[in-house]
């Protein structure tokens, strides 16, 4: 007798339904997933469905005898996946990733407390499996009947439809979900815990392949290139901040165009403008971030390597070996910490900071965050600085610290009472709202530095401020043109990628401030800073150069391949003359620099994808240098 398709797959559907509900219950009871609206709740609810239908659907290809057994085995495996994540989450407040599984030091912490992390209610996870086993015993397999090819095709077509429907609504709710956002919580929230693990495994295998093919020779060519292109750091500047605490402040979405500009007669950044008069500041330094935004800027500053062209290196290559600022400075007695009032897993920071060898990450849990002191993305900058300054008192000195601000982040929300400057008046509400939050950040910064003075942490520190990346994208060119009073051509677009870099050394820069117009990028921050601290970084694999060096090549490359030199800008295939802002008569004048730019980006990518710093050997590099000096 011909059975209906539904009766053939009834066991499969029951298993799917049970596991689906179980997953949702686990989401709601074991993880702390932030839900902001009904749509997000809906996505969270439906997200396990496509994966479960798919994986259980594989049973349709099995012989009838094994079909339901397979379904039960899959249920058991998935239950273990849930349980492992639940236990891990109880301790780390995070989801499992493959690198984490192999991070023995982390797992070691967990090992001893695994018993105490197990809860009696976890046994409830077995309920659906017991139901399935009971059904399996009751239902004789012989009567089930095999699915026809057509039925299988229809089934998997339906699964694909469910998957794309899920992805579609998630993309609308969270644009560029898979490329732009690398927060595990966001991924789980949108594509399910199961698909997140598959995504994680794909990234991992791609990375392992590239890594496996690399050997120490891969690094030699790069080392040769770097030693041939390295410029000697400035001797005058060397060691002028020796032994001081380092306080790096990442200024969220802050571009240089706001500096020394007014809106309706009011300065947008009065404090920064004033501080620049007592500091070293750089007019022509560009951000070099890609999709990893803030995390990319952190990566560049700590490693003097370029970030990746796609994805966020903090996420894709967090298990690599690095020789980052914290590690270099540790050799000189420095303690290192990052302060950022956001989830530790955002941008995979918790994992990456381990690889960068940070001693401590003060994430949102170290802060008192409530409705009154937050706006938009979280803790307001004033509160953030205030609480951070207290935390700073407890860490050993000298320290290397990075403070990551948040209020000046898209969509630039701000409470009325915090607005010190008008919104702009244009068709772009994004640009309009940008100015009050930049102004707010400026005020927060002022209070912070005053607080440092009170706390006795000012005099013995070097304070470095940098804009992390653009805040206003090219989608707002028309409004930006209205604000700046000029048309935003591709040439101007590149110029808008300049970010403030301010180095303030109390007792030094206030006496002899300088504005430096050398062309550079965020990659140059590390070698510049190391030289100021009197630390020789000539044996490091780094793409930047000391911005104070007289010999520094006036050159920088953005992650989209745009190149800036002293008198040229190359972008989108056109070579522009900086003095006119128009296409240069001698188009070939950009060529050599474009070549250099490609070379550098490619070398940097090779280092990251091949995890080449595991072969790094400073002694070997020194011998290369000796050789090339002789030549
Ligand atoms: C999040 C904050 C902002 O923790 O750093 O990230 P962004 O979106 O600017 O990369
Ligand atoms: Mn940012």
Coordinates of C-alpha atoms and ligand atoms in Angstrom, one line a residue:
X1 CA 0.0 0.0 0.0
X2 CA 1.3 3.5 -0.9
X3 CA 1.9 5.5 2.2
X4 CA 1.5 9.3 2.2
X5 CA 4.8 11.2 2.4
X6 CA 3.8 12.7 5.8
X7 CA 3.3 9.4 7.4
X8 CA 6.7 8.2 6.0
X9 CA 8.4 11.1 7.6
X10 CA 6.3 11.4 10.8
X11 CA 9.2 10.2 13.0
X12 CA 11.5 12.7 11.3
X13 CA 9.0 15.5 11.9
X14 CA 8.4 14.6 15.5
X15 CA 12.2 14.6 16.1
X16 CA 12.6 17.9 14.4
X17 CA 9.7 19.5 16.3
X18 CA 11.1 18.2 19.7
X19 CA 14.6 19.4 19.0
X20 CA 13.4 22.7 17.6
X21 CA 11.4 23.4 20.8
X22 CA 14.2 22.1 23.0
X23 CA 16.7 24.4 21.3
X24 CA 14.4 27.4 21.7
X25 CA 13.9 26.6 25.4
X26 CA 17.7 26.3 25.8
X27 CA 18.1 29.7 24.0
X28 CA 15.7 31.3 26.4
X29 CA 16.8 29.6 29.6
X30 CA 20.5 29.0 29.3
X31 CA 21.8 31.9 27.1
X32 CA 21.5 35.5 27.6
X33 CA 20.5 36.6 24.1
X34 CA 19.4 40.2 23.9
X35 CA 16.1 40.6 22.0
X36 CA 15.2 44.1 21.0
X37 CA 12.0 43.7 19.2
X38 CA 9.4 41.2 18.0
X39 CA 11.1 40.5 14.7
X40 CA 14.3 39.4 16.6
X41 CA 12.3 37.1 18.8
X42 CA 10.6 35.6 15.7
X43 CA 14.0 35.0 14.0
X44 CA 15.4 33.4 17.2
X45 CA 12.4 31.1 17.3
X46 CA 12.5 30.0 13.7
X47 CA 16.3 29.8 13.3
X48 CA 16.9 26.2 14.3
X49 CA 14.3 24.9 11.9
X50 CA 16.2 24.8 8.6
X51 CA 19.2 23.1 10.0
X52 CA 17.2 20.5 11.9
X53 CA 15.0 19.7 8.9
X54 CA 18.2 19.3 6.9
X55 CA 20.2 17.1 9.2
X56 CA 17.3 14.9 10.1
X57 CA 16.3 14.8 6.4
X58 CA 19.5 13.0 5.6
X59 CA 17.8 10.0 7.1
X60 CA 15.7 9.8 4.0
X61 CA 18.7 8.4 2.2
X62 CA 19.1 5.6 4.7
X63 CA 17.7 2.2 4.5
X64 CA 14.4 2.0 6.3
X65 CA 15.9 -0.1 9.0
X66 CA 18.5 2.5 9.9
X67 CA 16.5 5.6 9.3
X68 CA 15.0 6.2 12.7
X69 CA 18.1 5.0 14.5
X70 CA 20.0 7.7 12.6
X71 CA 17.5 10.3 13.7
X72 CA 17.9 9.2 17.4
X73 CA 21.7 9.3 17.1
X74 CA 21.5 12.8 15.6
X75 CA 19.2 13.9 18.4
X76 CA 21.7 12.6 20.9
X77 CA 24.7 14.4 19.2
X78 CA 22.8 17.7 18.9
X79 CA 21.8 17.4 22.6
X80 CA 25.5 17.1 23.5
X81 CA 26.2 20.2 21.3
X82 CA 23.5 22.1 23.3
X83 CA 24.8 20.8 26.6
X84 CA 28.4 21.7 25.9
X85 CA 27.4 25.2 24.9
X86 CA 25.2 25.5 28.0
X87 CA 28.0 24.5 30.3
X88 CA 30.6 26.6 28.5
X89 CA 28.2 29.6 28.6
X90 CA 27.7 29.3 32.4
X91 CA 31.4 29.9 32.8
X92 CA 32.4 32.1 29.9
X93 CA 29.1 33.7 29.0
X94 CA 30.0 32.8 25.4
X95 CA 29.4 30.2 22.7
X96 CA 31.9 27.5 21.9
X97 CA 34.1 28.0 18.9
X98 CA 36.7 25.6 17.4
X99 CA 39.7 27.6 18.5
X100 CA 38.2 27.7 22.0
X101 CA 38.0 23.9 22.1
X102 CA 41.7 23.9 21.5
X103 CA 42.6 26.6 23.9
X104 CA 43.8 24.4 26.5
X105 CA 44.4 27.1 29.1
X106 CA 40.8 28.1 28.9
X107 CA 39.5 24.6 29.0
X108 CA 41.8 23.9 31.9
X109 CA 40.0 26.6 33.9
X110 CA 36.7 24.9 33.0
X111 CA 37.8 21.4 33.7
X112 CA 38.0 21.7 37.4
X113 CA 34.6 23.4 37.7
X114 CA 32.8 21.3 35.2
X115 CA 31.0 19.3 37.9
X116 CA 29.8 22.4 39.6
X117 CA 28.6 23.8 36.3
X118 CA 26.4 20.8 35.7
X119 CA 22.9 21.4 36.9
X120 CA 20.3 18.7 37.7
X121 CA 17.8 20.4 35.4
X122 CA 20.2 19.6 32.5
X123 CA 18.8 16.1 32.7
X124 CA 15.6 17.4 31.2
X125 CA 17.6 17.6 27.9
X126 CA 17.0 13.9 27.6
X127 CA 13.2 14.1 27.6
X128 CA 12.8 14.3 23.9
X129 CA 15.3 11.4 23.3
X130 CA 13.3 9.3 25.7
X131 CA 10.1 10.1 23.8
X132 CA 11.8 9.2 20.5
X133 CA 13.1 5.9 21.8
X134 CA 9.7 5.0 23.1
X135 CA 8.1 5.9 19.7
X136 CA 10.8 3.9 18.0
X137 CA 10.0 0.8 20.0
X138 CA 6.3 1.2 19.3
X139 CA 6.5 1.8 15.6
X140 CA 7.6 -1.2 13.5
X141 CA 10.0 0.1 10.8
X142 CA 8.7 -2.2 8.1
X143 CA 5.5 -0.2 7.6
X144 CA 7.2 3.1 7.0
X145 CA 8.1 2.8 3.3
X146 CA 10.9 4.6 1.4
X147 CA 10.6 8.1 0.2
X148 CA 10.6 8.5 -3.6
X149 CA 13.1 10.7 -5.4
X150 CA 10.5 13.3 -6.1
X151 CA 9.5 13.4 -2.4
X152 CA 13.1 13.8 -1.4
X153 CA 13.6 16.6 -3.9
X154 CA 10.5 18.4 -2.7
X155 CA 11.6 17.9 0.9
X156 CA 15.0 19.5 0.4
X157 CA 13.6 22.3 -1.7
X158 CA 11.3 23.1 1.2
X159 CA 14.3 23.0 3.6
X160 CA 16.2 25.4 1.3
X161 CA 13.2 27.7 1.2
X162 CA 13.1 27.8 5.0
X163 CA 16.8 28.5 5.1
X164 CA 16.7 31.4 2.7
X165 CA 13.6 32.8 4.4
X166 CA 15.5 32.8 7.7
X167 CA 18.5 34.4 6.1
X168 CA 16.4 36.9 4.3
X169 CA 14.6 38.2 7.4
X170 CA 17.9 38.2 9.4
X171 CA 19.6 40.2 6.7
X172 CA 16.8 42.8 6.8
X173 CA 17.0 42.9 10.6
X174 CA 20.8 42.9 10.6
X175 CA 22.3 44.0 7.2
X176 CA 25.6 42.3 6.1
X177 CA 25.1 39.7 8.8
X178 CA 27.7 37.2 7.6
X179 CA 30.3 39.7 6.3
X180 CA 30.0 42.7 8.6
X181 CA 29.1 41.3 12.0
X182 CA 31.1 38.8 13.8
X183 CA 29.5 38.8 17.1
X184 CA 28.8 35.2 18.0
X185 CA 25.6 36.3 19.9
X186 CA 24.3 38.0 16.8
X187 CA 25.1 35.0 14.7
X188 CA 23.4 32.6 17.0
X189 CA 20.5 34.9 17.3
X190 CA 20.1 35.1 13.5
X191 CA 21.2 31.8 12.0
X192 CA 21.0 29.4 15.0
X193 CA 23.5 27.8 17.2
X194 CA 23.9 24.9 14.8
X195 CA 24.5 26.9 11.7
X196 CA 26.9 29.1 13.7
X197 CA 29.0 26.0 14.4
X198 CA 29.0 25.1 10.7
X199 CA 30.1 28.7 9.9
X200 CA 32.8 28.5 12.5
X201 CA 34.0 25.2 11.1
X202 CA 34.1 26.6 7.5
X203 CA 36.2 29.5 8.6
X204 CA 38.4 27.2 10.5
X205 CA 39.1 24.8 7.7
X206 CA 39.8 27.5 5.2
X207 CA 42.3 29.0 7.6
X208 CA 43.9 25.6 8.4
X209 CA 44.5 24.9 4.7
X210 CA 46.3 28.1 4.1
X211 CA 48.2 27.7 7.3
X212 CA 49.2 24.1 6.5
X213 CA 50.8 25.2 3.2
X214 CA 53.0 27.8 4.8
X215 CA 56.5 27.2 6.0
X216 CA 59.3 29.4 7.4
X217 CA 60.5 30.2 3.9
X218 CA 57.2 32.0 3.3
X219 CA 58.4 34.6 5.8
X220 CA 61.9 35.1 4.4
X221 CA 60.7 37.0 1.3
X222 CA 58.6 39.3 3.4
X223 CA 61.4 39.9 5.9
X224 CA 63.6 40.9 3.0
X225 CA 61.0 43.3 1.7
X226 CA 60.5 44.8 5.1
X227 CA 64.2 45.3 5.9
X228 CA 64.7 46.9 2.5
X229 CA 61.8 49.3 3.0
X230 CA 62.3 50.2 6.7
X231 CA 63.3 53.7 7.6
X232 CA 65.3 54.6 10.7
X233 CA 63.2 56.1 13.4
X234 CA 63.8 59.7 14.5
X235 CA 66.7 59.9 16.9
X236 CA 65.5 63.2 18.4
X237 CA 62.2 61.6 19.4
X238 CA 63.6 58.4 20.6
X239 CA 62.8 57.7 24.3
X240 CA 61.2 61.0 25.0
X241 CA 58.3 59.2 26.7
X242 CA 60.5 56.4 28.1
X243 CA 58.9 54.4 31.0
X244 CA 55.6 56.3 30.9
X245 CA 52.2 54.7 31.1
X246 CA 50.5 54.5 27.7
X247 CA 46.9 55.5 27.4
X248 CA 45.5 54.9 24.0
X249 CA 42.0 56.2 23.4
X250 CA 40.1 54.9 20.4
X251 CA 37.7 57.7 19.3
X252 CA 34.7 56.0 17.8
X253 CA 33.9 56.9 14.2
X254 CA 35.9 60.2 14.5
X255 CA 37.2 61.6 11.3
X256 CA 39.5 64.5 10.9
X257 CA 37.0 66.8 9.2
X258 CA 35.3 67.7 12.5
X259 CA 38.5 69.2 13.9
X260 CA 38.7 72.9 13.9
X261 CA 35.3 73.2 12.3
X262 CA 32.2 75.0 13.5
X263 CA 28.5 74.3 13.3
X264 CA 26.2 77.2 13.7
X265 CA 29.1 79.2 15.2
X266 CA 30.1 76.5 17.7
X267 CA 33.2 74.4 17.6
X268 CA 32.5 70.7 17.2
X269 CA 35.6 69.5 19.1
X270 CA 36.7 72.5 21.3
X271 CA 38.6 70.3 23.7
X272 CA 40.5 68.3 21.0
X273 CA 41.3 71.6 19.1
X274 CA 42.8 72.9 22.3
X275 CA 44.6 69.7 23.2
X276 CA 46.2 69.7 19.7
X277 CA 47.8 73.0 20.5
X278 CA 49.6 71.2 23.3
X279 CA 50.4 68.0 21.5
X280 CA 52.0 66.4 18.5
X281 CA 49.2 65.9 15.9
X282 CA 49.1 64.4 12.5
X283 CA 47.1 66.0 9.7
X284 CA 47.5 63.3 7.0
X285 CA 47.1 60.0 8.7
X286 CA 44.4 57.7 7.3
X287 CA 42.4 54.9 8.9
X288 CA 43.1 51.5 7.2
X289 CA 40.2 49.5 8.5
X290 CA 38.1 47.0 6.5
X291 CA 35.0 45.1 7.6
X292 CA 36.3 44.6 11.1
X293 CA 35.9 48.4 11.8
X294 CA 36.9 49.1 15.4
X295 CA 38.5 45.7 15.8
X296 CA 40.6 46.2 12.6
X297 CA 41.9 49.5 14.0
X298 CA 42.9 47.7 17.2
X299 CA 44.6 45.1 15.2
X300 CA 46.5 47.6 13.1
X301 CA 47.6 49.6 16.1
X302 CA 48.8 46.6 18.1
X303 CA 50.5 44.7 15.2
X304 CA 51.4 47.3 12.6
X305 CA 50.0 44.8 10.1
X306 CA 47.1 45.5 7.7
X307 CA 43.7 44.0 8.5
X308 CA 42.0 41.6 6.0
X309 CA 40.1 42.6 2.9
X310 CA 37.1 40.6 3.9
X311 CA 35.9 39.6 7.4
X312 CA 37.4 40.7 10.6
X313 CA 40.9 39.3 11.4
X314 CA 39.8 39.4 15.1
X315 CA 37.4 36.7 14.2
X316 CA 39.1 34.8 11.4
X317 CA 42.6 34.5 12.7
X318 CA 42.3 34.8 16.5
X319 CA 44.3 31.7 17.0
X320 CA 47.3 32.9 15.2
X321 CA 50.6 33.7 16.8
X322 CA 51.3 37.5 17.1
X323 CA 54.0 39.7 18.4
X324 CA 51.7 42.5 19.4
X325 CA 52.3 45.6 21.5
X326 CA 51.4 43.9 24.9
X327 CA 54.0 41.2 24.2
X328 CA 56.7 43.7 23.1
X329 CA 56.0 46.0 26.1
X330 CA 55.9 43.1 28.5
X331 CA 59.6 42.7 27.9
X332 CA 60.0 46.2 29.2
X333 CA 58.0 45.7 32.3
X334 CA 54.6 46.9 31.1
X335 CA 51.2 45.6 32.2
X336 CA 48.5 45.7 29.5
X337 CA 44.8 46.1 29.6
X338 CA 41.8 47.0 27.4
X339 CA 38.8 48.9 28.7
X340 CA 35.6 48.6 26.7
X341 CA 32.1 48.5 28.1
X342 CA 30.7 46.0 25.6
X343 CA 30.2 42.3 25.6
X344 CA 33.6 40.6 25.7
X345 CA 32.6 38.4 22.7
X346 CA 31.9 41.4 20.4
X347 CA 34.4 41.2 17.6
X348 CA 35.7 38.1 19.3
X349 CA 37.8 40.3 21.5
X350 CA 38.0 38.0 24.5
X351 CA 39.7 35.3 22.3
X352 CA 41.9 37.7 20.3
X353 CA 43.1 39.6 23.3
X354 CA 44.5 36.3 24.6
X355 CA 46.5 35.9 21.3
X356 CA 47.6 39.5 21.5
X357 CA 48.7 38.7 25.1
X358 CA 46.7 41.3 27.0
X359 CA 47.0 40.9 30.7
X360 CA 43.4 42.0 31.3
X361 CA 40.2 42.9 29.5
X362 CA 37.8 45.0 31.4
X363 CA 34.6 44.3 29.4
X364 CA 31.0 45.3 30.2
X365 CA 31.0 43.2 33.3
X366 CA 33.5 45.4 35.0
X367 CA 31.2 48.4 34.6
X368 CA 28.0 49.5 36.3
X369 CA 25.7 49.9 33.3
X370 CA 22.1 50.9 33.7
X371 CA 19.3 52.7 31.9
X372 CA 20.2 56.0 33.3
X373 CA 23.9 55.9 32.3
X374 CA 23.5 54.4 28.8
X375 CA 22.4 55.4 25.4
X376 CA 22.6 53.8 22.0
X377 CA 25.2 51.1 22.1
X378 CA 25.6 51.1 25.8
X379 CA 27.4 53.0 28.6
X380 CA 27.8 56.7 27.8
X381 CA 31.4 57.9 27.2
X382 CA 31.4 60.2 30.2
X383 CA 30.4 57.3 32.5
X384 CA 32.8 55.0 30.7
X385 CA 35.8 57.3 31.3
X386 CA 34.7 58.0 34.9
X387 CA 34.5 54.3 35.8
X388 CA 37.6 53.4 33.7
X389 CA 39.7 55.9 35.6
X390 CA 38.8 54.1 38.8
X391 CA 39.7 50.7 37.3
X392 CA 42.9 52.2 36.1
X393 CA 44.0 52.9 39.6
X394 CA 44.2 49.3 40.4
X395 CA 46.5 48.1 37.6
X396 CA 50.3 47.8 37.9
X397 CA 52.4 50.6 36.3
X398 CA 53.9 51.2 33.9
X399 CA 50.8 50.1 31.8
X400 CA 49.8 50.0 28.2
X401 CA 46.1 50.5 28.0
X402 CA 43.5 51.1 25.3
X403 CA 40.1 52.7 26.1
X404 CA 37.4 52.1 23.5
X405 CA 34.7 54.8 23.4
X406 CA 31.2 54.0 22.1
X407 CA 28.8 56.9 22.2
X408 CA 29.8 58.3 18.8
X409 CA 28.6 55.2 17.1
X410 CA 26.0 55.0 14.4
X411 CA 23.0 55.7 14.7
X412 CA 24.5 58.5 16.9
X413 CA 21.8 58.5 19.6
X414 CA 22.1 61.0 22.4
X415 CA 19.8 62.2 25.2
X416 CA 18.6 65.8 24.9
X417 CA 20.4 66.9 28.1
X418 CA 23.8 65.6 26.7
X419 CA 23.5 67.7 23.5
X420 CA 25.9 70.6 23.5
X421 CA 25.7 71.5 19.9
X422 CA 22.9 71.6 17.3
X423 CA 22.2 68.9 14.8
X424 CA 23.1 69.7 11.3
X425 CA 20.3 70.4 8.9
X426 CA 20.5 68.2 5.8
X427 CA 18.7 65.3 4.2
X428 CA 21.0 62.9 6.0
X429 CA 19.8 62.3 9.5
X430 CA 22.9 60.3 10.1
X431 CA 25.2 63.2 9.4
X432 CA 22.9 65.6 11.2
X433 CA 23.0 63.5 14.4
X434 CA 26.8 62.9 14.1
X435 CA 27.8 66.3 15.3
X436 CA 26.1 66.3 18.8
X437 CA 27.7 62.9 19.6
X438 CA 31.1 64.0 18.4
X439 CA 30.7 67.1 20.6
X440 CA 29.7 64.9 23.5
X441 CA 32.7 62.6 23.1
X442 CA 34.9 65.6 23.1
X443 CA 33.4 66.8 26.4
X444 CA 33.8 63.3 27.8
X445 CA 37.5 63.3 26.8
X446 CA 38.0 66.6 28.5
X447 CA 36.6 65.3 31.8
X448 CA 38.7 62.2 31.5
X449 CA 42.0 64.0 31.1
X450 CA 41.0 66.3 34.0
X451 CA 40.3 63.2 36.1
X452 CA 43.7 61.7 35.2
X453 CA 45.3 64.9 36.5
X454 CA 43.4 64.6 39.8
X455 CA 44.3 60.9 40.1
X456 CA 48.0 61.6 39.5
X457 CA 48.0 59.5 36.4
X458 CA 48.5 62.3 33.9
X459 CA 52.1 63.5 34.4
X460 CA 53.7 60.1 34.0
X461 CA 51.7 59.1 31.0
X462 CA 51.7 59.4 27.2
X463 CA 48.2 59.9 25.9
X464 CA 47.5 58.8 22.3
X465 CA 44.2 59.5 20.7
X466 CA 43.2 58.0 17.4
X467 CA 40.0 57.9 15.3
X468 CA 39.2 54.3 14.7
X469 CA 37.5 54.6 11.2
X470 CA 35.0 56.7 9.3
X471 CA 31.7 57.5 10.9
X472 CA 30.0 58.9 7.8
X473 CA 29.9 56.6 4.8
X474 CA 29.9 57.6 1.2
X475 CA 26.1 57.2 1.2
X476 CA 26.0 60.6 2.8
X477 CA 28.2 62.4 0.3
X478 CA 25.5 64.9 -0.7
X479 CA 24.9 66.0 2.9
X480 CA 28.7 66.0 3.5
X481 CA 29.2 68.1 0.5
X482 CA 26.6 70.6 1.9
X483 CA 28.4 70.7 5.2
X484 CA 31.9 71.1 3.7
X485 CA 30.8 73.4 1.0
X486 CA 32.3 71.3 -1.8
X487 CA 31.4 68.4 -4.0
X488 CA 32.5 65.0 -2.6
X489 CA 34.4 63.5 -5.5
X490 CA 36.3 60.2 -5.2
X491 CA 39.4 62.3 -4.4
X492 CA 37.6 64.0 -1.5
X493 CA 36.2 60.7 -0.4
X494 CA 39.7 59.4 0.2
X495 CA 40.7 62.6 2.0
X496 CA 37.7 62.1 4.3
X497 CA 39.3 58.9 5.5
X498 CA 41.8 60.9 7.5
X499 CA 41.4 60.4 11.2
X500 CA 42.8 62.4 14.1
X501 CA 46.0 61.2 15.7
X502 CA 47.1 63.2 18.7
X503 CA 50.0 62.4 20.9
X504 CA 50.1 64.2 24.2
X505 CA 53.1 63.9 26.4
X506 CA 52.6 66.1 29.5
X507 CA 55.7 68.3 30.2
X508 CA 57.0 67.7 26.7
X509 CA 54.4 68.4 24.0
X510 CA 52.8 71.3 25.8
X511 CA 56.1 73.1 25.7
X512 CA 56.8 72.4 22.1
X513 CA 53.7 71.3 20.2
X514 CA 53.9 70.2 16.6
X515 CA 51.6 69.6 13.7
X516 CA 53.0 67.1 11.3
X517 CA 51.8 66.7 7.8
X518 CA 53.6 63.5 6.8
X519 CA 51.4 61.1 5.0
X520 CA 50.8 57.9 7.0
X521 CA 48.3 55.4 8.2
X522 CA 47.3 53.6 11.4
X523 CA 50.0 51.1 10.8
X524 CA 52.5 53.8 11.6
X525 CA 51.2 54.3 15.1
X526 CA 53.0 51.4 16.6
X527 CA 56.6 52.1 15.4
X528 CA 56.1 55.8 16.2
X529 CA 54.9 55.0 19.7
X530 CA 57.6 52.4 20.3
X531 CA 60.3 54.9 19.3
X532 CA 58.9 57.5 21.7
X533 CA 59.1 54.9 24.5
X534 CA 62.7 54.3 23.5
X535 CA 62.1 50.8 22.3
X536 CA 63.9 49.5 19.3
X537 CA 61.4 47.8 17.0
X538 CA 63.7 47.3 14.0
X539 CA 63.6 43.5 14.5
X540 CA 59.8 43.4 14.3
X541 CA 57.7 42.3 11.4
X542 CA 55.7 45.5 10.9
X543 CA 54.6 47.5 7.9
X544 CA 54.5 50.9 9.6
X545 CA 57.3 53.4 10.1
X546 CA 58.0 56.1 12.6
X547 CA 56.0 59.1 11.6
X548 CA 58.6 61.5 13.0
X549 CA 61.4 60.0 10.9
X550 CA 62.7 62.4 8.3
X551 CA 63.2 59.5 5.8
X552 CA 59.7 58.1 6.1
X553 CA 58.3 57.5 2.6
X554 CA 55.2 59.6 2.2
X555 CA 52.9 56.8 1.5
X556 CA 50.0 54.9 2.8
X557 CA 47.5 52.4 1.5
X558 CA 43.9 52.0 2.5
X559 CA 42.3 48.6 2.8
X560 CA 40.3 49.1 -0.4
X561 CA 43.6 49.6 -2.3
X562 CA 43.5 53.4 -2.5
X563 CA 46.9 54.9 -2.2
X564 CA 48.0 58.3 -0.8
X565 CA 51.5 59.8 -1.3
X566 CA 52.8 63.3 -0.8
X567 CA 51.3 64.7 -4.0
X568 CA 49.1 61.9 -5.4
X569 CA 46.0 60.0 -4.5
X570 CA 45.1 56.9 -6.4
X571 CA 41.6 55.5 -6.0
X572 CA 39.2 53.5 -8.2
X573 CA 41.8 53.3 -11.0
X574 CA 42.4 57.0 -11.3
X575 CA 45.5 58.9 -10.3
X576 CA 44.7 62.3 -8.8
X577 CA 46.9 65.3 -8.4
X578 CA 46.6 66.5 -4.8
X579 CA 47.3 70.1 -5.6
X580 CA 44.3 70.3 -7.9
X581 CA 42.1 67.4 -6.7
X582 CA 41.8 66.6 -10.4
X583 CA 42.9 63.6 -12.4
X584 CA 46.7 63.8 -12.8
X585 CA 48.1 64.6 -16.3
X586 CA 50.8 61.9 -15.8
X587 CA 48.6 58.9 -14.7
X588 CA 51.7 56.7 -14.6
X589 CA 53.0 58.8 -11.7
X590 CA 50.9 56.7 -9.3
X591 CA 52.1 53.3 -10.7
X592 CA 55.1 52.6 -8.5
X593 CA 53.2 53.4 -5.4
X594 CA 50.2 51.3 -6.5
X595 CA 52.5 48.4 -7.0
X596 CA 54.1 48.9 -3.5
X597 CA 50.6 49.1 -2.0
X598 CA 49.5 45.8 -3.6
X599 CA 52.7 44.2 -2.5
X600 CA 52.3 45.3 1.1
X601 CA 48.7 44.2 1.4
X602 CA 49.4 40.9 -0.1
X603 CA 52.4 40.3 2.2
X604 CA 50.3 41.2 5.2
X605 CA 47.5 38.9 4.1
X606 CA 50.0 36.1 3.7
X607 CA 51.3 36.7 7.2
X608 CA 47.8 36.4 8.6
X609 CA 46.4 33.6 6.5
X610 CA 49.6 31.6 6.8
X611 CA 50.0 32.4 10.5
X612 CA 53.6 33.2 9.5
X613 CA 54.6 34.9 12.8
X614 CA 54.9 31.5 14.3
X615 CA 58.1 31.3 12.3
X616 CA 59.2 34.7 13.4
X617 CA 62.7 34.7 14.7
X618 CA 64.1 38.1 15.5
X619 CA 67.7 36.9 15.4
X620 CA 67.2 35.7 11.8
X621 CA 65.7 39.1 10.9
X622 CA 68.7 40.9 12.3
X623 CA 71.0 38.8 10.2
X624 CA 69.0 39.8 7.2
X625 CA 69.4 43.4 8.1
X626 CA 73.1 43.1 8.5
X627 CA 73.3 41.6 5.1
X628 CA 71.2 44.2 3.4
X629 CA 73.1 47.0 5.1
X630 CA 76.3 45.7 3.7
X631 CA 74.9 45.5 0.2
Ligands
LIG1 C1 31.7 47.5 19.6 C2 32.4 48.8 19.2 C3 31.9 49.3 17.9 O1 32.3 46.9 20.7 O2 33.7 48.6 19.2 O3 32.3 48.5 16.9 P1 32.2 49.0 15.4 O4 30.8 48.8 14.9 O5 32.6 50.5 15.3 O6 33.2 48.2 14.7
LIG2 MN1 34.2 51.8 15.8

